[in-house]
Amino acid sequence: MTVPEATATGPWAPRRQRAEALRGRHPFAAEVLTLYLALLDVWDEAWDAAREQRPDPGALAGWAAGNVLPQVAEATARAGPAPLADATRRLLEQGAAAEPLGAWLAGDQLPPVERYLARAALRAPLQALDAGAACARDPTPRGGRRCPLCGGPPQLSFRAHTDEGLVSGRRRLACARCGAGWSYTGSACASCGETAGTRRTVYTERREWPVVGRDGGGAAGRADGPMFPHLRIEGCQSCMRYLIDVDLGHDARAVPEVDELAALPLDLHAAELGLSKVTPNLMGF
């Protein structure tokens, strides 16, 4: 298992650079990525504050509700879609916006807006502190298809770059709650554990030329190439769930968390196939 990247200046710079690049490249993802970029500013400050103040893990929900949630609400009002901004404002006015944070740490299911607020307010503190201790109330077993650190569900899978052009890197899952990554077999569904190849299907964009090696024959640099040569849908017919898989061997510039947010056309296609994402991402897709 690996904990999320962290440096003395915070772990957010690569995400910001990638989000800015993809926002300029994919107009359909501009709204999502604009809000994500606004949240990165919040997370940068929250990460520093959490490392400096070291709140007790058992009190993290309350700390984040007081120190991070107001900034999340302000960023959402400034950069988010109007329906989400309005729903956030109503929850704050009702005094009901803090409760979902504790529920998210405990592993409870939440409605979309509450889930967004909990994830956005807790993302940086969980990455800065001991996510396992903060999520100790969650009874979910650790390991396997769940995060070994906090017990959170997988958000996506990704494969690291290797020097072997014909060989994919080992599959890893990324936690939807704390962002940690861990190894998981490439021959089983990350939702239900199905191993039968006839029940698991991979969907990629159609290519108009033969693909040899993991660089896709230069697909990423072709004007007529696929939009997402490094992304694919990994679906399961047993549980009807899917994940977006990010192959860094096809695009070493990719940042899995950011590229998954921009993969809206793949999410739409998965929905047309009757598949539901294992865990909706931060923006609810």
PDB file of C-alpha atoms in Angstrom:
ATOM      1  CA  MET A   1       0.000   0.000   0.000  1.00  0.00           C
ATOM      2  CA  THR A   2       1.147   3.543  -0.673  1.00  0.00           C
ATOM      3  CA  VAL A   3      -0.081   6.663   1.050  1.00  0.00           C
ATOM      4  CA  PRO A   4      -0.852   9.659  -1.154  1.00  0.00           C
ATOM      5  CA  GLU A   5       2.058  11.711  -2.360  1.00  0.00           C
ATOM      6  CA  ALA A   6       2.988  14.466   0.098  1.00  0.00           C
ATOM      7  CA  THR A   7       5.799  16.978   0.178  1.00  0.00           C
ATOM      8  CA  ALA A   8       6.736  19.936   2.345  1.00  0.00           C
ATOM      9  CA  THR A   9       4.694  22.155   0.052  1.00  0.00           C
ATOM     10  CA  GLY A  10       1.703  19.841  -0.206  1.00  0.00           C
ATOM     11  CA  PRO A  11       0.666  17.193  -2.715  1.00  0.00           C
ATOM     12  CA  TRP A  12      -1.571  19.310  -4.932  1.00  0.00           C
ATOM     13  CA  ALA A  13       0.713  20.888  -7.553  1.00  0.00           C
ATOM     14  CA  PRO A  14       0.669  17.932 -10.020  1.00  0.00           C
ATOM     15  CA  ARG A  15      -3.110  17.766  -9.757  1.00  0.00           C
ATOM     16  CA  ARG A  16      -3.458  21.480 -10.420  1.00  0.00           C
ATOM     17  CA  GLN A  17      -1.178  21.351 -13.455  1.00  0.00           C
ATOM     18  CA  ARG A  18      -3.037  18.392 -14.925  1.00  0.00           C
ATOM     19  CA  ALA A  19      -6.479  19.856 -14.245  1.00  0.00           C
ATOM     20  CA  GLU A  20      -5.539  23.087 -15.994  1.00  0.00           C
ATOM     21  CA  ALA A  21      -4.225  21.155 -18.997  1.00  0.00           C
ATOM     22  CA  LEU A  22      -7.328  18.963 -19.305  1.00  0.00           C
ATOM     23  CA  ARG A  23      -9.685  21.895 -18.828  1.00  0.00           C
ATOM     24  CA  GLY A  24      -8.159  23.554 -21.871  1.00  0.00           C
ATOM     25  CA  ARG A  25      -8.245  20.328 -23.882  1.00  0.00           C
ATOM     26  CA  HIS A  26     -11.757  19.086 -23.048  1.00  0.00           C
ATOM     27  CA  PRO A  27     -14.439  21.817 -22.985  1.00  0.00           C
ATOM     28  CA  PHE A  28     -17.092  19.320 -21.830  1.00  0.00           C
ATOM     29  CA  ALA A  29     -15.130  18.856 -18.581  1.00  0.00           C
ATOM     30  CA  ALA A  30     -14.459  22.566 -17.994  1.00  0.00           C
ATOM     31  CA  GLU A  31     -17.177  23.038 -15.363  1.00  0.00           C
ATOM     32  CA  VAL A  32     -16.094  19.993 -13.359  1.00  0.00           C
ATOM     33  CA  LEU A  33     -12.414  20.889 -13.506  1.00  0.00           C
ATOM     34  CA  THR A  34     -13.015  24.561 -12.688  1.00  0.00           C
ATOM     35  CA  LEU A  35     -14.659  23.516  -9.430  1.00  0.00           C
ATOM     36  CA  TYR A  36     -11.907  20.976  -8.787  1.00  0.00           C
ATOM     37  CA  LEU A  37      -9.274  23.687  -9.223  1.00  0.00           C
ATOM     38  CA  ALA A  38     -11.119  25.905  -6.740  1.00  0.00           C
ATOM     39  CA  LEU A  39     -11.176  23.020  -4.262  1.00  0.00           C
ATOM     40  CA  LEU A  40      -7.446  22.478  -4.710  1.00  0.00           C
ATOM     41  CA  ASP A  41      -6.882  25.961  -3.284  1.00  0.00           C
ATOM     42  CA  VAL A  42      -8.987  24.985  -0.267  1.00  0.00           C
ATOM     43  CA  TRP A  43      -7.148  21.696   0.139  1.00  0.00           C
ATOM     44  CA  ASP A  44      -3.772  23.387  -0.039  1.00  0.00           C
ATOM     45  CA  GLU A  45      -4.630  25.533   2.986  1.00  0.00           C
ATOM     46  CA  ALA A  46      -6.428  22.707   4.812  1.00  0.00           C
ATOM     47  CA  TRP A  47      -3.483  20.354   4.364  1.00  0.00           C
ATOM     48  CA  ASP A  48      -1.142  22.908   5.907  1.00  0.00           C
ATOM     49  CA  ALA A  49      -3.560  23.644   8.752  1.00  0.00           C
ATOM     50  CA  ALA A  50      -4.093  19.957   9.560  1.00  0.00           C
ATOM     51  CA  ARG A  51      -0.354  19.275   9.666  1.00  0.00           C
ATOM     52  CA  GLU A  52       0.217  22.291  11.881  1.00  0.00           C
ATOM     53  CA  GLN A  53      -2.697  21.859  14.310  1.00  0.00           C
ATOM     54  CA  ARG A  54      -2.785  18.031  14.384  1.00  0.00           C
ATOM     55  CA  PRO A  55      -6.442  17.600  15.393  1.00  0.00           C
ATOM     56  CA  ASP A  56      -7.325  14.409  17.227  1.00  0.00           C
ATOM     57  CA  PRO A  57      -8.403  11.758  14.683  1.00  0.00           C
ATOM     58  CA  GLY A  58     -11.579  11.092  16.626  1.00  0.00           C
ATOM     59  CA  ALA A  59     -12.510  14.760  16.370  1.00  0.00           C
ATOM     60  CA  LEU A  60     -11.523  15.236  12.731  1.00  0.00           C
ATOM     61  CA  ALA A  61     -15.100  15.620  11.463  1.00  0.00           C
ATOM     62  CA  GLY A  62     -15.745  18.514  13.821  1.00  0.00           C
ATOM     63  CA  TRP A  63     -12.397  20.110  13.064  1.00  0.00           C
ATOM     64  CA  ALA A  64     -13.013  19.924   9.302  1.00  0.00           C
ATOM     65  CA  ALA A  65     -16.568  21.230   9.716  1.00  0.00           C
ATOM     66  CA  GLY A  66     -15.242  24.340  11.399  1.00  0.00           C
ATOM     67  CA  ASN A  67     -11.998  24.874   9.523  1.00  0.00           C
ATOM     68  CA  VAL A  68     -12.548  23.532   6.002  1.00  0.00           C
ATOM     69  CA  LEU A  69     -16.255  23.259   5.238  1.00  0.00           C
ATOM     70  CA  PRO A  70     -16.889  27.037   5.069  1.00  0.00           C
ATOM     71  CA  GLN A  71     -14.117  27.379   2.476  1.00  0.00           C
ATOM     72  CA  VAL A  72     -15.535  24.435   0.514  1.00  0.00           C
ATOM     73  CA  ALA A  73     -18.938  26.127   0.485  1.00  0.00           C
ATOM     74  CA  GLU A  74     -17.401  29.408  -0.686  1.00  0.00           C
ATOM     75  CA  ALA A  75     -15.438  27.692  -3.461  1.00  0.00           C
ATOM     76  CA  THR A  76     -18.574  25.824  -4.545  1.00  0.00           C
ATOM     77  CA  ALA A  77     -20.594  29.040  -4.669  1.00  0.00           C
ATOM     78  CA  ARG A  78     -17.882  30.754  -6.689  1.00  0.00           C
ATOM     79  CA  ALA A  79     -16.883  28.025  -9.119  1.00  0.00           C
ATOM     80  CA  GLY A  80     -19.489  25.260  -8.976  1.00  0.00           C
ATOM     81  CA  PRO A  81     -22.714  24.691 -10.919  1.00  0.00           C
ATOM     82  CA  ALA A  82     -25.688  26.662  -9.604  1.00  0.00           C
ATOM     83  CA  PRO A  83     -27.739  23.635  -8.420  1.00  0.00           C
ATOM     84  CA  LEU A  84     -24.851  22.338  -6.312  1.00  0.00           C
ATOM     85  CA  ALA A  85     -24.093  25.804  -4.941  1.00  0.00           C
ATOM     86  CA  ASP A  86     -27.749  26.323  -4.013  1.00  0.00           C
ATOM     87  CA  ALA A  87     -28.029  22.922  -2.330  1.00  0.00           C
ATOM     88  CA  THR A  88     -24.839  23.584  -0.376  1.00  0.00           C
ATOM     89  CA  ARG A  89     -26.125  26.950   0.781  1.00  0.00           C
ATOM     90  CA  ARG A  90     -29.411  25.418   1.952  1.00  0.00           C
ATOM     91  CA  LEU A  91     -27.632  22.747   3.979  1.00  0.00           C
ATOM     92  CA  LEU A  92     -25.459  25.351   5.647  1.00  0.00           C
ATOM     93  CA  GLU A  93     -28.474  27.508   6.448  1.00  0.00           C
ATOM     94  CA  GLN A  94     -30.217  24.489   7.990  1.00  0.00           C
ATOM     95  CA  GLY A  95     -27.149  23.703  10.081  1.00  0.00           C
ATOM     96  CA  ALA A  96     -27.070  20.215   8.577  1.00  0.00           C
ATOM     97  CA  ALA A  97     -23.836  20.375   6.601  1.00  0.00           C
ATOM     98  CA  ALA A  98     -21.490  19.140   9.355  1.00  0.00           C
ATOM     99  CA  GLU A  99     -23.210  15.824  10.133  1.00  0.00           C
ATOM    100  CA  PRO A 100     -22.300  14.144   6.822  1.00  0.00           C
ATOM    101  CA  LEU A 101     -18.585  14.491   7.619  1.00  0.00           C
ATOM    102  CA  GLY A 102     -18.792  12.103  10.542  1.00  0.00           C
ATOM    103  CA  ALA A 103     -21.018   9.787   8.525  1.00  0.00           C
ATOM    104  CA  TRP A 104     -18.495   9.674   5.661  1.00  0.00           C
ATOM    105  CA  LEU A 105     -15.693   8.745   8.066  1.00  0.00           C
ATOM    106  CA  ALA A 106     -17.893   6.003   9.540  1.00  0.00           C
ATOM    107  CA  GLY A 107     -18.585   4.472   6.133  1.00  0.00           C
ATOM    108  CA  ASP A 108     -22.243   5.475   5.894  1.00  0.00           C
ATOM    109  CA  GLN A 109     -24.002   6.005   2.581  1.00  0.00           C
ATOM    110  CA  LEU A 110     -24.873   9.635   1.876  1.00  0.00           C
ATOM    111  CA  PRO A 111     -27.057  11.545  -0.611  1.00  0.00           C
ATOM    112  CA  PRO A 112     -25.069  13.172  -3.441  1.00  0.00           C
ATOM    113  CA  VAL A 113     -24.753  16.721  -2.072  1.00  0.00           C
ATOM    114  CA  GLU A 114     -23.887  15.593   1.462  1.00  0.00           C
ATOM    115  CA  ARG A 115     -21.366  13.134   0.027  1.00  0.00           C
ATOM    116  CA  TYR A 116     -19.761  15.892  -2.034  1.00  0.00           C
ATOM    117  CA  LEU A 117     -19.414  18.185   0.982  1.00  0.00           C
ATOM    118  CA  ALA A 118     -17.996  15.431   3.174  1.00  0.00           C
ATOM    119  CA  ARG A 119     -15.457  14.378   0.568  1.00  0.00           C
ATOM    120  CA  ALA A 120     -14.438  17.915  -0.267  1.00  0.00           C
ATOM    121  CA  ALA A 121     -14.033  18.949   3.379  1.00  0.00           C
ATOM    122  CA  LEU A 122     -12.154  15.824   4.489  1.00  0.00           C
ATOM    123  CA  ARG A 123      -9.939  15.121   1.480  1.00  0.00           C
ATOM    124  CA  ALA A 124      -6.948  17.198   2.590  1.00  0.00           C
ATOM    125  CA  PRO A 125      -7.090  16.436   6.343  1.00  0.00           C
ATOM    126  CA  LEU A 126      -7.280  12.696   5.660  1.00  0.00           C
ATOM    127  CA  GLN A 127      -4.265  12.923   3.390  1.00  0.00           C
ATOM    128  CA  ALA A 128      -2.304  15.000   5.914  1.00  0.00           C
ATOM    129  CA  LEU A 129      -3.099  12.909   9.003  1.00  0.00           C
ATOM    130  CA  ASP A 130      -3.707   9.296  10.061  1.00  0.00           C
ATOM    131  CA  ALA A 131      -6.655   8.293   7.891  1.00  0.00           C
ATOM    132  CA  GLY A 132      -6.875   4.888   9.520  1.00  0.00           C
ATOM    133  CA  ALA A 133      -7.377   6.380  12.979  1.00  0.00           C
ATOM    134  CA  ALA A 134      -9.829   8.976  11.660  1.00  0.00           C
ATOM    135  CA  CYS A 135     -11.956   6.215  10.095  1.00  0.00           C
ATOM    136  CA  ALA A 136     -11.727   3.823  13.043  1.00  0.00           C
ATOM    137  CA  ARG A 137     -15.550   3.816  13.438  1.00  0.00           C
ATOM    138  CA  ASP A 138     -15.971   2.300   9.986  1.00  0.00           C
ATOM    139  CA  PRO A 139     -16.404  -1.470  10.558  1.00  0.00           C
ATOM    140  CA  THR A 140     -15.517  -2.336   6.957  1.00  0.00           C
ATOM    141  CA  PRO A 141     -12.718  -4.948   6.812  1.00  0.00           C
ATOM    142  CA  ARG A 142      -9.442  -3.538   5.523  1.00  0.00           C
ATOM    143  CA  GLY A 143      -7.643  -4.964   2.521  1.00  0.00           C
ATOM    144  CA  GLY A 144      -8.700  -6.785  -0.619  1.00  0.00           C
ATOM    145  CA  ARG A 145     -11.226  -4.645  -2.461  1.00  0.00           C
ATOM    146  CA  ARG A 146     -11.187  -1.987   0.281  1.00  0.00           C
ATOM    147  CA  CYS A 147      -8.458   0.433   1.266  1.00  0.00           C
ATOM    148  CA  PRO A 148      -5.995  -1.218   3.691  1.00  0.00           C
ATOM    149  CA  LEU A 149      -5.530   2.123   5.431  1.00  0.00           C
ATOM    150  CA  CYS A 150      -9.038   3.503   6.009  1.00  0.00           C
ATOM    151  CA  GLY A 151     -11.413   0.855   4.606  1.00  0.00           C
ATOM    152  CA  GLY A 152     -12.722   3.180   1.913  1.00  0.00           C
ATOM    153  CA  PRO A 153     -13.999   1.906  -1.449  1.00  0.00           C
ATOM    154  CA  PRO A 154     -11.969   2.152  -4.660  1.00  0.00           C
ATOM    155  CA  GLN A 155     -12.495   5.210  -6.824  1.00  0.00           C
ATOM    156  CA  LEU A 156     -10.494   4.027  -9.817  1.00  0.00           C
ATOM    157  CA  SER A 157      -7.738   1.686 -10.863  1.00  0.00           C
ATOM    158  CA  PHE A 158      -4.455   2.619 -12.469  1.00  0.00           C
ATOM    159  CA  ARG A 159      -1.400   0.977 -13.914  1.00  0.00           C
ATOM    160  CA  ALA A 160       2.064   2.421 -13.470  1.00  0.00           C
ATOM    161  CA  HIS A 161       4.420   3.114 -16.347  1.00  0.00           C
ATOM    162  CA  THR A 162       6.893   0.331 -17.156  1.00  0.00           C
ATOM    163  CA  ASP A 163       9.806   0.132 -19.573  1.00  0.00           C
ATOM    164  CA  GLU A 164       8.271  -2.949 -21.203  1.00  0.00           C
ATOM    165  CA  GLY A 165       6.296  -1.608 -24.157  1.00  0.00           C
ATOM    166  CA  LEU A 166       4.100  -4.698 -24.481  1.00  0.00           C
ATOM    167  CA  VAL A 167       3.472  -5.267 -20.774  1.00  0.00           C
ATOM    168  CA  SER A 168       1.022  -3.337 -18.597  1.00  0.00           C
ATOM    169  CA  GLY A 169       2.089  -2.232 -15.152  1.00  0.00           C
ATOM    170  CA  ARG A 170       0.669  -3.915 -12.101  1.00  0.00           C
ATOM    171  CA  ARG A 171      -2.870  -2.847 -11.303  1.00  0.00           C
ATOM    172  CA  ARG A 172      -3.503  -0.629  -8.301  1.00  0.00           C
ATOM    173  CA  LEU A 173      -6.656   0.815  -6.786  1.00  0.00           C
ATOM    174  CA  ALA A 174      -7.028   4.353  -5.423  1.00  0.00           C
ATOM    175  CA  CYS A 175      -9.175   4.993  -2.355  1.00  0.00           C
ATOM    176  CA  ALA A 176     -12.190   7.265  -2.763  1.00  0.00           C
ATOM    177  CA  ARG A 177     -11.904   8.447   0.832  1.00  0.00           C
ATOM    178  CA  CYS A 178      -8.242   8.998   1.736  1.00  0.00           C
ATOM    179  CA  GLY A 179      -6.565   8.752  -1.686  1.00  0.00           C
ATOM    180  CA  ALA A 180      -4.169   5.941  -0.741  1.00  0.00           C
ATOM    181  CA  GLY A 181      -3.268   3.338  -3.355  1.00  0.00           C
ATOM    182  CA  TRP A 182      -2.888  -0.416  -3.031  1.00  0.00           C
ATOM    183  CA  SER A 183      -2.155  -3.407  -5.240  1.00  0.00           C
ATOM    184  CA  TYR A 184      -5.061  -5.451  -6.555  1.00  0.00           C
ATOM    185  CA  THR A 185      -5.186  -8.251  -9.063  1.00  0.00           C
ATOM    186  CA  GLY A 186      -5.976  -7.365 -12.642  1.00  0.00           C
ATOM    187  CA  SER A 187      -8.005 -10.553 -13.044  1.00  0.00           C
ATOM    188  CA  ALA A 188     -10.843  -9.769 -10.606  1.00  0.00           C
ATOM    189  CA  CYS A 189     -13.628  -7.228 -10.341  1.00  0.00           C
ATOM    190  CA  ALA A 190     -12.791  -4.490  -7.840  1.00  0.00           C
ATOM    191  CA  SER A 191     -16.418  -4.390  -6.708  1.00  0.00           C
ATOM    192  CA  CYS A 192     -17.536  -8.000  -6.252  1.00  0.00           C
ATOM    193  CA  GLY A 193     -14.361 -10.030  -6.801  1.00  0.00           C
ATOM    194  CA  GLU A 194     -15.644 -11.823  -9.918  1.00  0.00           C
ATOM    195  CA  THR A 195     -12.755 -13.634 -11.640  1.00  0.00           C
ATOM    196  CA  ALA A 196     -14.474 -15.217 -14.633  1.00  0.00           C
ATOM    197  CA  GLY A 197     -13.185 -13.518 -17.767  1.00  0.00           C
ATOM    198  CA  THR A 198     -16.522 -14.063 -19.501  1.00  0.00           C
ATOM    199  CA  ARG A 199     -18.186 -11.869 -16.867  1.00  0.00           C
ATOM    200  CA  ARG A 200     -15.701  -9.002 -17.008  1.00  0.00           C
ATOM    201  CA  THR A 201     -15.474  -6.692 -20.022  1.00  0.00           C
ATOM    202  CA  VAL A 202     -13.073  -3.902 -20.908  1.00  0.00           C
ATOM    203  CA  TYR A 203     -14.370  -1.055 -23.083  1.00  0.00           C
ATOM    204  CA  THR A 204     -12.005   1.330 -24.869  1.00  0.00           C
ATOM    205  CA  GLU A 205     -12.407   3.956 -27.552  1.00  0.00           C
ATOM    206  CA  ARG A 206     -12.439   2.611 -31.082  1.00  0.00           C
ATOM    207  CA  ARG A 207      -9.173   3.078 -32.944  1.00  0.00           C
ATOM    208  CA  GLU A 208      -8.873   3.285 -36.714  1.00  0.00           C
ATOM    209  CA  TRP A 209      -5.405   1.747 -36.865  1.00  0.00           C
ATOM    210  CA  PRO A 210      -3.603  -1.267 -35.351  1.00  0.00           C
ATOM    211  CA  VAL A 211      -2.218  -0.743 -31.860  1.00  0.00           C
ATOM    212  CA  VAL A 212       1.173  -2.247 -31.035  1.00  0.00           C
ATOM    213  CA  GLY A 213       2.632  -1.721 -27.575  1.00  0.00           C
ATOM    214  CA  ARG A 214       1.342   0.313 -24.699  1.00  0.00           C
ATOM    215  CA  ASP A 215       2.012   3.675 -26.351  1.00  0.00           C
ATOM    216  CA  GLY A 216      -0.814   2.912 -28.779  1.00  0.00           C
ATOM    217  CA  GLY A 217       1.329   3.634 -31.804  1.00  0.00           C
ATOM    218  CA  GLY A 218       1.527   7.294 -30.817  1.00  0.00           C
ATOM    219  CA  ALA A 219      -2.224   7.612 -30.280  1.00  0.00           C
ATOM    220  CA  ALA A 220      -1.877  10.386 -27.728  1.00  0.00           C
ATOM    221  CA  GLY A 221      -0.205  12.633 -30.233  1.00  0.00           C
ATOM    222  CA  ARG A 222      -2.489  12.055 -33.231  1.00  0.00           C
ATOM    223  CA  ALA A 223      -5.102  14.656 -34.105  1.00  0.00           C
ATOM    224  CA  ASP A 224      -7.410  11.873 -35.307  1.00  0.00           C
ATOM    225  CA  GLY A 225      -6.605   9.610 -32.383  1.00  0.00           C
ATOM    226  CA  PRO A 226      -8.873   8.609 -29.506  1.00  0.00           C
ATOM    227  CA  MET A 227      -9.686  11.263 -26.944  1.00  0.00           C
ATOM    228  CA  PHE A 228      -8.617   9.067 -24.030  1.00  0.00           C
ATOM    229  CA  PRO A 229      -6.072   6.498 -25.261  1.00  0.00           C
ATOM    230  CA  HIS A 230      -4.939   5.876 -21.693  1.00  0.00           C
ATOM    231  CA  LEU A 231      -8.393   5.319 -20.174  1.00  0.00           C
ATOM    232  CA  ARG A 232     -10.786   2.401 -20.316  1.00  0.00           C
ATOM    233  CA  ILE A 233     -13.919   1.131 -18.645  1.00  0.00           C
ATOM    234  CA  GLU A 234     -13.472  -2.051 -16.631  1.00  0.00           C
ATOM    235  CA  GLY A 235     -16.974  -3.471 -16.261  1.00  0.00           C
ATOM    236  CA  CYS A 236     -18.426  -6.520 -14.565  1.00  0.00           C
ATOM    237  CA  GLN A 237     -21.578  -8.293 -15.685  1.00  0.00           C
ATOM    238  CA  SER A 238     -21.987 -10.054 -12.340  1.00  0.00           C
ATOM    239  CA  CYS A 239     -22.458  -6.915 -10.233  1.00  0.00           C
ATOM    240  CA  MET A 240     -23.023  -4.452 -13.125  1.00  0.00           C
ATOM    241  CA  ARG A 241     -20.384  -2.122 -11.722  1.00  0.00           C
ATOM    242  CA  TYR A 242     -17.389  -0.467 -13.354  1.00  0.00           C
ATOM    243  CA  LEU A 243     -14.254   1.526 -12.694  1.00  0.00           C
ATOM    244  CA  ILE A 244     -12.267   3.849 -14.906  1.00  0.00           C
ATOM    245  CA  ASP A 245      -8.781   2.405 -15.395  1.00  0.00           C
ATOM    246  CA  VAL A 246      -5.898   4.822 -16.038  1.00  0.00           C
ATOM    247  CA  ASP A 247      -2.837   3.420 -17.812  1.00  0.00           C
ATOM    248  CA  LEU A 248       0.171   5.641 -17.190  1.00  0.00           C
ATOM    249  CA  GLY A 249       2.068   3.634 -19.782  1.00  0.00           C
ATOM    250  CA  HIS A 250      -0.134   5.226 -22.449  1.00  0.00           C
ATOM    251  CA  ASP A 251       0.176   8.721 -20.991  1.00  0.00           C
ATOM    252  CA  ALA A 252       2.837   9.356 -18.360  1.00  0.00           C
ATOM    253  CA  ARG A 253       1.451  12.874 -17.811  1.00  0.00           C
ATOM    254  CA  ALA A 254      -1.829  11.520 -16.462  1.00  0.00           C
ATOM    255  CA  VAL A 255      -2.814  12.076 -12.831  1.00  0.00           C
ATOM    256  CA  PRO A 256      -5.367   9.313 -12.176  1.00  0.00           C
ATOM    257  CA  GLU A 257      -7.617  11.324  -9.849  1.00  0.00           C
ATOM    258  CA  VAL A 258      -7.835  14.211 -12.321  1.00  0.00           C
ATOM    259  CA  ASP A 259      -8.104  12.177 -15.510  1.00  0.00           C
ATOM    260  CA  GLU A 260     -10.952  10.145 -14.009  1.00  0.00           C
ATOM    261  CA  LEU A 261     -12.882  13.371 -13.376  1.00  0.00           C
ATOM    262  CA  ALA A 262     -12.447  14.384 -17.021  1.00  0.00           C
ATOM    263  CA  ALA A 263     -13.616  11.017 -18.392  1.00  0.00           C
ATOM    264  CA  LEU A 264     -17.263  12.099 -18.688  1.00  0.00           C
ATOM    265  CA  PRO A 265     -17.831  10.511 -22.128  1.00  0.00           C
ATOM    266  CA  LEU A 266     -16.717   7.146 -20.751  1.00  0.00           C
ATOM    267  CA  ASP A 267     -19.061   7.514 -17.778  1.00  0.00           C
ATOM    268  CA  LEU A 268     -21.933   8.285 -20.148  1.00  0.00           C
ATOM    269  CA  HIS A 269     -21.116   5.226 -22.242  1.00  0.00           C
ATOM    270  CA  ALA A 270     -20.971   3.043 -19.142  1.00  0.00           C
ATOM    271  CA  ALA A 271     -24.404   4.325 -18.113  1.00  0.00           C
ATOM    272  CA  GLU A 272     -25.745   3.437 -21.557  1.00  0.00           C
ATOM    273  CA  LEU A 273     -24.439  -0.091 -20.971  1.00  0.00           C
ATOM    274  CA  GLY A 274     -26.379  -0.276 -17.714  1.00  0.00           C
ATOM    275  CA  LEU A 275     -23.272  -0.107 -15.530  1.00  0.00           C
ATOM    276  CA  SER A 276     -22.951   1.881 -12.295  1.00  0.00           C
ATOM    277  CA  LYS A 277     -19.621   3.148 -11.010  1.00  0.00           C
ATOM    278  CA  VAL A 278     -18.306   1.342  -7.939  1.00  0.00           C
ATOM    279  CA  THR A 279     -18.075   4.751  -6.236  1.00  0.00           C
ATOM    280  CA  PRO A 280     -19.284   8.020  -7.764  1.00  0.00           C
ATOM    281  CA  ASN A 281     -16.377  10.441  -7.895  1.00  0.00           C
ATOM    282  CA  LEU A 282     -16.111  13.726  -6.039  1.00  0.00           C
ATOM    283  CA  MET A 283     -18.383  15.438  -8.583  1.00  0.00           C
ATOM    284  CA  GLY A 284     -20.978  12.670  -8.449  1.00  0.00           C
ATOM    285  CA  PHE A 285     -20.206  10.937 -11.768  1.00  0.00           C
TER     286      PHE A 285
END
